[in-house]
Every structure is written in C-alpha cells, then in structure tokens.
Tab-separated table of C-alpha atoms in Angstrom:
chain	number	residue	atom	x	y	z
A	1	UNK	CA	-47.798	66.491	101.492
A	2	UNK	CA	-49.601	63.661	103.512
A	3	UNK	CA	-52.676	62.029	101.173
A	4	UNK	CA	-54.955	59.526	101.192
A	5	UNK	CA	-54.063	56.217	99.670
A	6	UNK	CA	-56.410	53.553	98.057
A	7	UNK	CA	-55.166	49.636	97.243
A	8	UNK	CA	-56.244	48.344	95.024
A	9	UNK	CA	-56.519	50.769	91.919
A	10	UNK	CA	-58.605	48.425	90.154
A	11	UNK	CA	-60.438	45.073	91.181
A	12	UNK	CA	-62.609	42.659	88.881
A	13	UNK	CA	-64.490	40.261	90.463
A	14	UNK	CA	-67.536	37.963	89.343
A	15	UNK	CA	-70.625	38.831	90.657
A	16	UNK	CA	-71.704	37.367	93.740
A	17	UNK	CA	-68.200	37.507	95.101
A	18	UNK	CA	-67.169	39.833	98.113
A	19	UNK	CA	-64.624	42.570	97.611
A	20	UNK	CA	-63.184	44.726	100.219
A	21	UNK	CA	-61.418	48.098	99.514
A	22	UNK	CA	-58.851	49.501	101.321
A	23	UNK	CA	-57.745	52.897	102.647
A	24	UNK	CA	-55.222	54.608	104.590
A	25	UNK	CA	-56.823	57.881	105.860
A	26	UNK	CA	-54.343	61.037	105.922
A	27	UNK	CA	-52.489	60.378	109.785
A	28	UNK	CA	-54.176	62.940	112.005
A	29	UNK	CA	-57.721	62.745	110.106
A	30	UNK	CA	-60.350	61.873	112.484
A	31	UNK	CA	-62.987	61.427	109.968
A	32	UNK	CA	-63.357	58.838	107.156
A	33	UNK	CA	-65.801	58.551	104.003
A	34	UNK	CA	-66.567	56.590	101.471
A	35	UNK	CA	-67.956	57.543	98.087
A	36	UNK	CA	-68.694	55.950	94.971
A	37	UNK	CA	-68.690	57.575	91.039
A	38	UNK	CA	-70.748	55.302	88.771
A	39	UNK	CA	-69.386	56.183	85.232
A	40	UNK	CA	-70.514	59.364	84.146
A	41	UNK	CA	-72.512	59.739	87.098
A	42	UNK	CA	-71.807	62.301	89.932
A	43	UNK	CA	-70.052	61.172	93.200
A	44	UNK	CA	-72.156	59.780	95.339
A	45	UNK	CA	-71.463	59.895	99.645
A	46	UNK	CA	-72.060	55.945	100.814
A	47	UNK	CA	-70.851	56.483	104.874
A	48	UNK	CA	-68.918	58.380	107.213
A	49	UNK	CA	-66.994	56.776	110.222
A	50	UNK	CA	-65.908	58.276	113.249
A	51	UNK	CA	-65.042	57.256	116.532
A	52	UNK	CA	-65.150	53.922	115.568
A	53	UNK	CA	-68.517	53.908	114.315
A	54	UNK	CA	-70.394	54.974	111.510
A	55	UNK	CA	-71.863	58.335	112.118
A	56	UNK	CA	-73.655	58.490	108.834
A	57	UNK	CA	-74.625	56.387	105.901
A	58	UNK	CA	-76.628	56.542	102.630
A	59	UNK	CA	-79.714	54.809	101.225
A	60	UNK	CA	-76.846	53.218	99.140
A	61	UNK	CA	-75.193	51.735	101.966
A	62	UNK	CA	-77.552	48.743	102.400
A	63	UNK	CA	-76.794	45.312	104.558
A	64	UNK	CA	-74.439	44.055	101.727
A	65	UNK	CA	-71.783	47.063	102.688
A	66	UNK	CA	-69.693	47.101	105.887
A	67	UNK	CA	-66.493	49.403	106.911
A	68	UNK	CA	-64.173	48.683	109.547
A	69	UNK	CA	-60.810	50.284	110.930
A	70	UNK	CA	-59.306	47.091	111.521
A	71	UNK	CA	-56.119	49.011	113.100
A	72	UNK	CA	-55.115	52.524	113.464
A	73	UNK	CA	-54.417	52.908	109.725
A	74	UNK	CA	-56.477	51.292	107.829
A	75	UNK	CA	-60.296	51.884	106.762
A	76	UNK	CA	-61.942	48.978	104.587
A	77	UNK	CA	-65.006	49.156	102.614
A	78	UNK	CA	-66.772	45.583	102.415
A	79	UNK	CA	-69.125	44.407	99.842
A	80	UNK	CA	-70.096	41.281	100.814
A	81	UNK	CA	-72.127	39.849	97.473
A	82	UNK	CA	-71.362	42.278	94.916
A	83	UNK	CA	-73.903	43.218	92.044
A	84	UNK	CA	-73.315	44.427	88.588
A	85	UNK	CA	-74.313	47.770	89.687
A	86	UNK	CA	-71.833	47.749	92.123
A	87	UNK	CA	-69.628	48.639	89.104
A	88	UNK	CA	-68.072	52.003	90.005
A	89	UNK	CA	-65.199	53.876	91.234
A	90	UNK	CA	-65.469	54.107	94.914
A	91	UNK	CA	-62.947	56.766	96.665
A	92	UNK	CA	-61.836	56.909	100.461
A	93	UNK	CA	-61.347	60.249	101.963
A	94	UNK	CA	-60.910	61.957	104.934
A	95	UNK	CA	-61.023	64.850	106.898
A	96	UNK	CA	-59.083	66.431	110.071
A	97	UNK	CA	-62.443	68.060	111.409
A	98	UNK	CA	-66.766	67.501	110.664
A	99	UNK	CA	-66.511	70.871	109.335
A	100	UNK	CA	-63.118	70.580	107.330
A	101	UNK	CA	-62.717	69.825	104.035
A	102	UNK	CA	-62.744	66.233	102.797
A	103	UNK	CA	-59.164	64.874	100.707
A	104	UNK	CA	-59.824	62.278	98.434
A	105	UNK	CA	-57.861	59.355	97.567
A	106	UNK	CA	-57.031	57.962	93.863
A	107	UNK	CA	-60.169	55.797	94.084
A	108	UNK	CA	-60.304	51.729	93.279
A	109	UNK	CA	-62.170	51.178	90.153
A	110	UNK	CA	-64.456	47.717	90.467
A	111	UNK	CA	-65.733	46.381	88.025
A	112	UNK	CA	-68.321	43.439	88.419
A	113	UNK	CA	-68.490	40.959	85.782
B	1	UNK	CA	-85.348	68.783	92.660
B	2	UNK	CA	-81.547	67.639	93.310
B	3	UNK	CA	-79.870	69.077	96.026
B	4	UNK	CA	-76.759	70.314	94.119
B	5	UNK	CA	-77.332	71.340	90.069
B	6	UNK	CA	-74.582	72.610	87.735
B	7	UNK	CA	-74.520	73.721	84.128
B	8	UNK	CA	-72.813	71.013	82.621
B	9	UNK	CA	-71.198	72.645	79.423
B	10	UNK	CA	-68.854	72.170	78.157
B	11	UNK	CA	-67.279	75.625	78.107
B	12	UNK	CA	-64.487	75.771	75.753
B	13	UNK	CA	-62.709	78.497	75.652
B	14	UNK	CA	-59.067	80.198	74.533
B	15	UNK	CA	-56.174	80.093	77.027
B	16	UNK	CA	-55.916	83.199	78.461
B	17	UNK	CA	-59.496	83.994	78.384
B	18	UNK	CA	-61.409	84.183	81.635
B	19	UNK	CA	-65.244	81.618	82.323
B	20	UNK	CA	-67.346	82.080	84.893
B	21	UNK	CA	-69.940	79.411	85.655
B	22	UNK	CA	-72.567	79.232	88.567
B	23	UNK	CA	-73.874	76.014	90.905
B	24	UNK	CA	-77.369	75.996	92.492
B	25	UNK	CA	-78.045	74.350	95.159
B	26	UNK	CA	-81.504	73.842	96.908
B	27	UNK	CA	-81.712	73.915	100.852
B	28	UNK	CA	-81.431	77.342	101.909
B	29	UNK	CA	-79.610	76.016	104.928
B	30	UNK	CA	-76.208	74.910	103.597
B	31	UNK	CA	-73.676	75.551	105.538
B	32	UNK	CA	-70.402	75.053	103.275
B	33	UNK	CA	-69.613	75.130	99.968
B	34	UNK	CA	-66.719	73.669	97.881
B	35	UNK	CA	-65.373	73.846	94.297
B	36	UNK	CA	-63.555	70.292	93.726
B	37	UNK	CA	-61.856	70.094	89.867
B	38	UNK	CA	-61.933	66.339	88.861
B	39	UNK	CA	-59.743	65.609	86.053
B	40	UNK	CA	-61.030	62.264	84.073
B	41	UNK	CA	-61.326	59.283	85.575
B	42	UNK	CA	-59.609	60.476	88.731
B	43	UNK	CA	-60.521	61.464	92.605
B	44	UNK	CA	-62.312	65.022	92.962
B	45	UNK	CA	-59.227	67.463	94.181
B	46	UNK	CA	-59.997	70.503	96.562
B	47	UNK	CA	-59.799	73.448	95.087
B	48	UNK	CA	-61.114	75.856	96.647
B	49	UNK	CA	-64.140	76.479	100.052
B	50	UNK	CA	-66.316	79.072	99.516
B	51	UNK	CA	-66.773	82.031	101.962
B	52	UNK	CA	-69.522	84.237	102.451
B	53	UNK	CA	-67.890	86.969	101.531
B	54	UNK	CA	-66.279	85.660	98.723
B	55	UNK	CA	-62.302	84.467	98.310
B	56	UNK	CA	-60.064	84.417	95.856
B	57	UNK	CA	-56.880	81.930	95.361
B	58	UNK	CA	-54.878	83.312	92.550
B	59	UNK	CA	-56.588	82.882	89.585
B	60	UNK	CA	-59.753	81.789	90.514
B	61	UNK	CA	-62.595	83.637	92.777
B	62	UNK	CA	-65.343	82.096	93.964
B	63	UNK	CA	-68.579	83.907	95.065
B	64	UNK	CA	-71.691	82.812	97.630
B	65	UNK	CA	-75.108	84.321	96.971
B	66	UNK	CA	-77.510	83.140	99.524
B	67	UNK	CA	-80.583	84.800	98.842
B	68	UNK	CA	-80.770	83.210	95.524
B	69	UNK	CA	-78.851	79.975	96.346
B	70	UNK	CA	-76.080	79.320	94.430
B	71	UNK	CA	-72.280	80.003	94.357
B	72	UNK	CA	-69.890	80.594	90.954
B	73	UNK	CA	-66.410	80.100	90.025
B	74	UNK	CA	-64.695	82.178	87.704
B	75	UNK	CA	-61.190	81.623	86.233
B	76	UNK	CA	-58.979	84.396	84.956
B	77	UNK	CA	-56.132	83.806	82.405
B	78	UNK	CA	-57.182	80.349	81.426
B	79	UNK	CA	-53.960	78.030	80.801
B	80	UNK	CA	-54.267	74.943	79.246
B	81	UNK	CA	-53.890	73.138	82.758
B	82	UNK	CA	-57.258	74.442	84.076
B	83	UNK	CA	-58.888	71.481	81.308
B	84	UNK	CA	-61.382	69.543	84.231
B	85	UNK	CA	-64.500	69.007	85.245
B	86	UNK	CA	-65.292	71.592	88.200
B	87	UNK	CA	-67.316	69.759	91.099
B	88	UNK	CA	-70.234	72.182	93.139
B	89	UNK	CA	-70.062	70.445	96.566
B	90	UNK	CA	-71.838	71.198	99.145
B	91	UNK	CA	-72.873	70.241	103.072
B	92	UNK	CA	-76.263	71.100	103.562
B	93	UNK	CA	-76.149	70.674	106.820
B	94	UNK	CA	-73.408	71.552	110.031
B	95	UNK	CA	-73.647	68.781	111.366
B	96	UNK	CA	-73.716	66.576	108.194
B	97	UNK	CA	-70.862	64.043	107.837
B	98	UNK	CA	-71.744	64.072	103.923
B	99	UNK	CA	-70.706	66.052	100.998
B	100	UNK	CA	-73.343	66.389	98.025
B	101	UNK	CA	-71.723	66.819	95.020
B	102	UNK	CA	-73.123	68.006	91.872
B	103	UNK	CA	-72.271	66.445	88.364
B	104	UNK	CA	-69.970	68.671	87.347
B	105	UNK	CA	-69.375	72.035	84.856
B	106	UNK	CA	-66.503	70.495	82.099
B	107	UNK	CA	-64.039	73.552	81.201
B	108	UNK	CA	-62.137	72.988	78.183
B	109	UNK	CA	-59.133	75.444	77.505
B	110	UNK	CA	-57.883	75.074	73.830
B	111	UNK	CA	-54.386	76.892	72.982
C-alpha cells in the first residue's frame, strides 16, 4: 500500500538554525500539506501546495517557513531561523483530490534547543 | 468558540464492550467530516469519512447530525487494539485545502 514518507524522524537543532523537512507525497497525489502537533496539542494545518504553488497557508505559516517541490518527488518544509516554539512534530500528507481524504506520513519530530 | 471540539475522556472501558462518543463542530457549512485514530506519538491514520447518511466499516459506525452540528463514532466489540486517541476532523469549507482537527476523544480498552 503506497504511503507517505517523512526523513528525518527526528531533528535537533539549536535555535536560530534552519531546518528543512522532507517528504515524499504518495505517487499520484496531487495535493500536499503540512501540519504540525505541538505536544499535547491538537494538529495544527500550516499550508497546502498544489500546482506548484501554495494554495493555502495558516497564520502559522509566517515569512520564516517556505515549501518547495524541488523535483517530482519530493516536498520540503523550510524553517529558515527556527524558534523554541518551533518544537513540534510536523507531518507531511497528501491527498489524490481537494475533496479526498488526506494520508499522513510518520511525522519528523524537531526539537529546538 | 473553536471550530472543531471533542470530549476528551478518557473512556475506559472492557474489551468487548461498545463507546460511543460525539464531536461538535461550529460552522454550519462543513462540508466533510473525518474520524482519524492517532495512536501516541504517531501520524493521525484515516479511519473512517463521514456520510450524511451515516456509514458503517465493520465495527465502527459513524453518524452526521447537521441540524445540531456534530458527528459521533461508536465502536462495537471493543478489542484491546482499538486503545487511541480518535481525531474529529473536519473541512469547513469545499473548497478548503485544510483539515481542522479537534484534540482528540482518548479510548482506553482494558482486557
């Protein structure tokens, strides 16, 4: 069964420093997300990407956060000068359709010291 | 008031027994509705989308109530394996790219 996959599972970085998180969507998906799960919090949507562009985004998703689709796999979350806050889990999914459901990937854990 | 609430339990409750629990959610518009299970410290898991008319996968059967805005899941048979946190999720709107997720109903099953 084709699923999303998320490298790494778990980055520590110092504050300050920029991270990007990786994601390889489910093949024939169309649409790509990124969420975040502070601990013990609820998941929380940051942006949605699709045809190359990001077709929606959160009050989250502020100038410090970037995605790309640097080729036809991949889907990278950027955080350019990460915060303690920034401490979550952040998952990747996807979806075949807007209207579909979304599939969720393992999730990298980041931790910001 | 949030978008997506849930009853956050815990429910414990025997295997084999059956727990019901309800999500509210608060723009009469939504369009779809979701029950992810989460188990801890890992990505939300698609269980189930919730119809209008109601559906059923096995064991579980979820239910839509739009005049008073909110949807439930109930489990029959509870096995030990249904232990999670059960996610309300919601799009508000068709043409939202979002999901909003509520925090979550924990089910415990004890043997």
């Amino acid at each position: 069964e084709p699923e999303v996959t998320q490298t790494p599972s778990h980055q520590v970085t110092q504050m300050g420093q920029e991270v990007i998180l990786r994601c390889v969507p489910i093949s024939n998906h169309l649409y790509f997300y990124w969420y975040r799960q502070i601990l013990g919090q609820k998941v929380e949507f940051l942006v949605s990407f699709y045809n190359n562009e990001i077709s929606e985004k959160s009050e989250i998703f502020d100038d410090q956060f970037s995605v790309e689709r640097p080729d036809g796999s991949n889907f990278t979350l950027k955080i350019r000068s990460t915060k303690l806050e920034d401490s979550a889990m952040y998952f990747c999914a996807s979806s075949e359709f807007l209207v579909n459901e979304q599939f969720f990937g393992p999730g990298t854990r980041l931790t910001v010291l | 008031r949030k978008e997506v609430e849930q009853d956050p339990g815990p429910f414990n409750v025997p295997e084999g027994a059956t727990v019901a629990f309800n999500c509210t959610y608060s723009n009469s518009a939504s369009q779809s509705f979701f029950w992810y299970r989460q188990d801890c410290r890992k990505e939300p898991k698609l269980l189930m989308s919730v119809y209008s008319s109601g559906n059923e996968d096995g064991r579980f059967t979820a239910q839509l109530n739009r005049a008073s805005q909110y949807i439930s899941l109930l489990i029959r048979d509870s096995k030990l394996s249904d232990s999670a946190t059960y996610l309300c999720v919601v799009r508000v709107r068709s043409n939202d790219y979002k999901l909003s997720f509520g925090a979550g109903t924990t089910v415990t099953v004890r043997a």
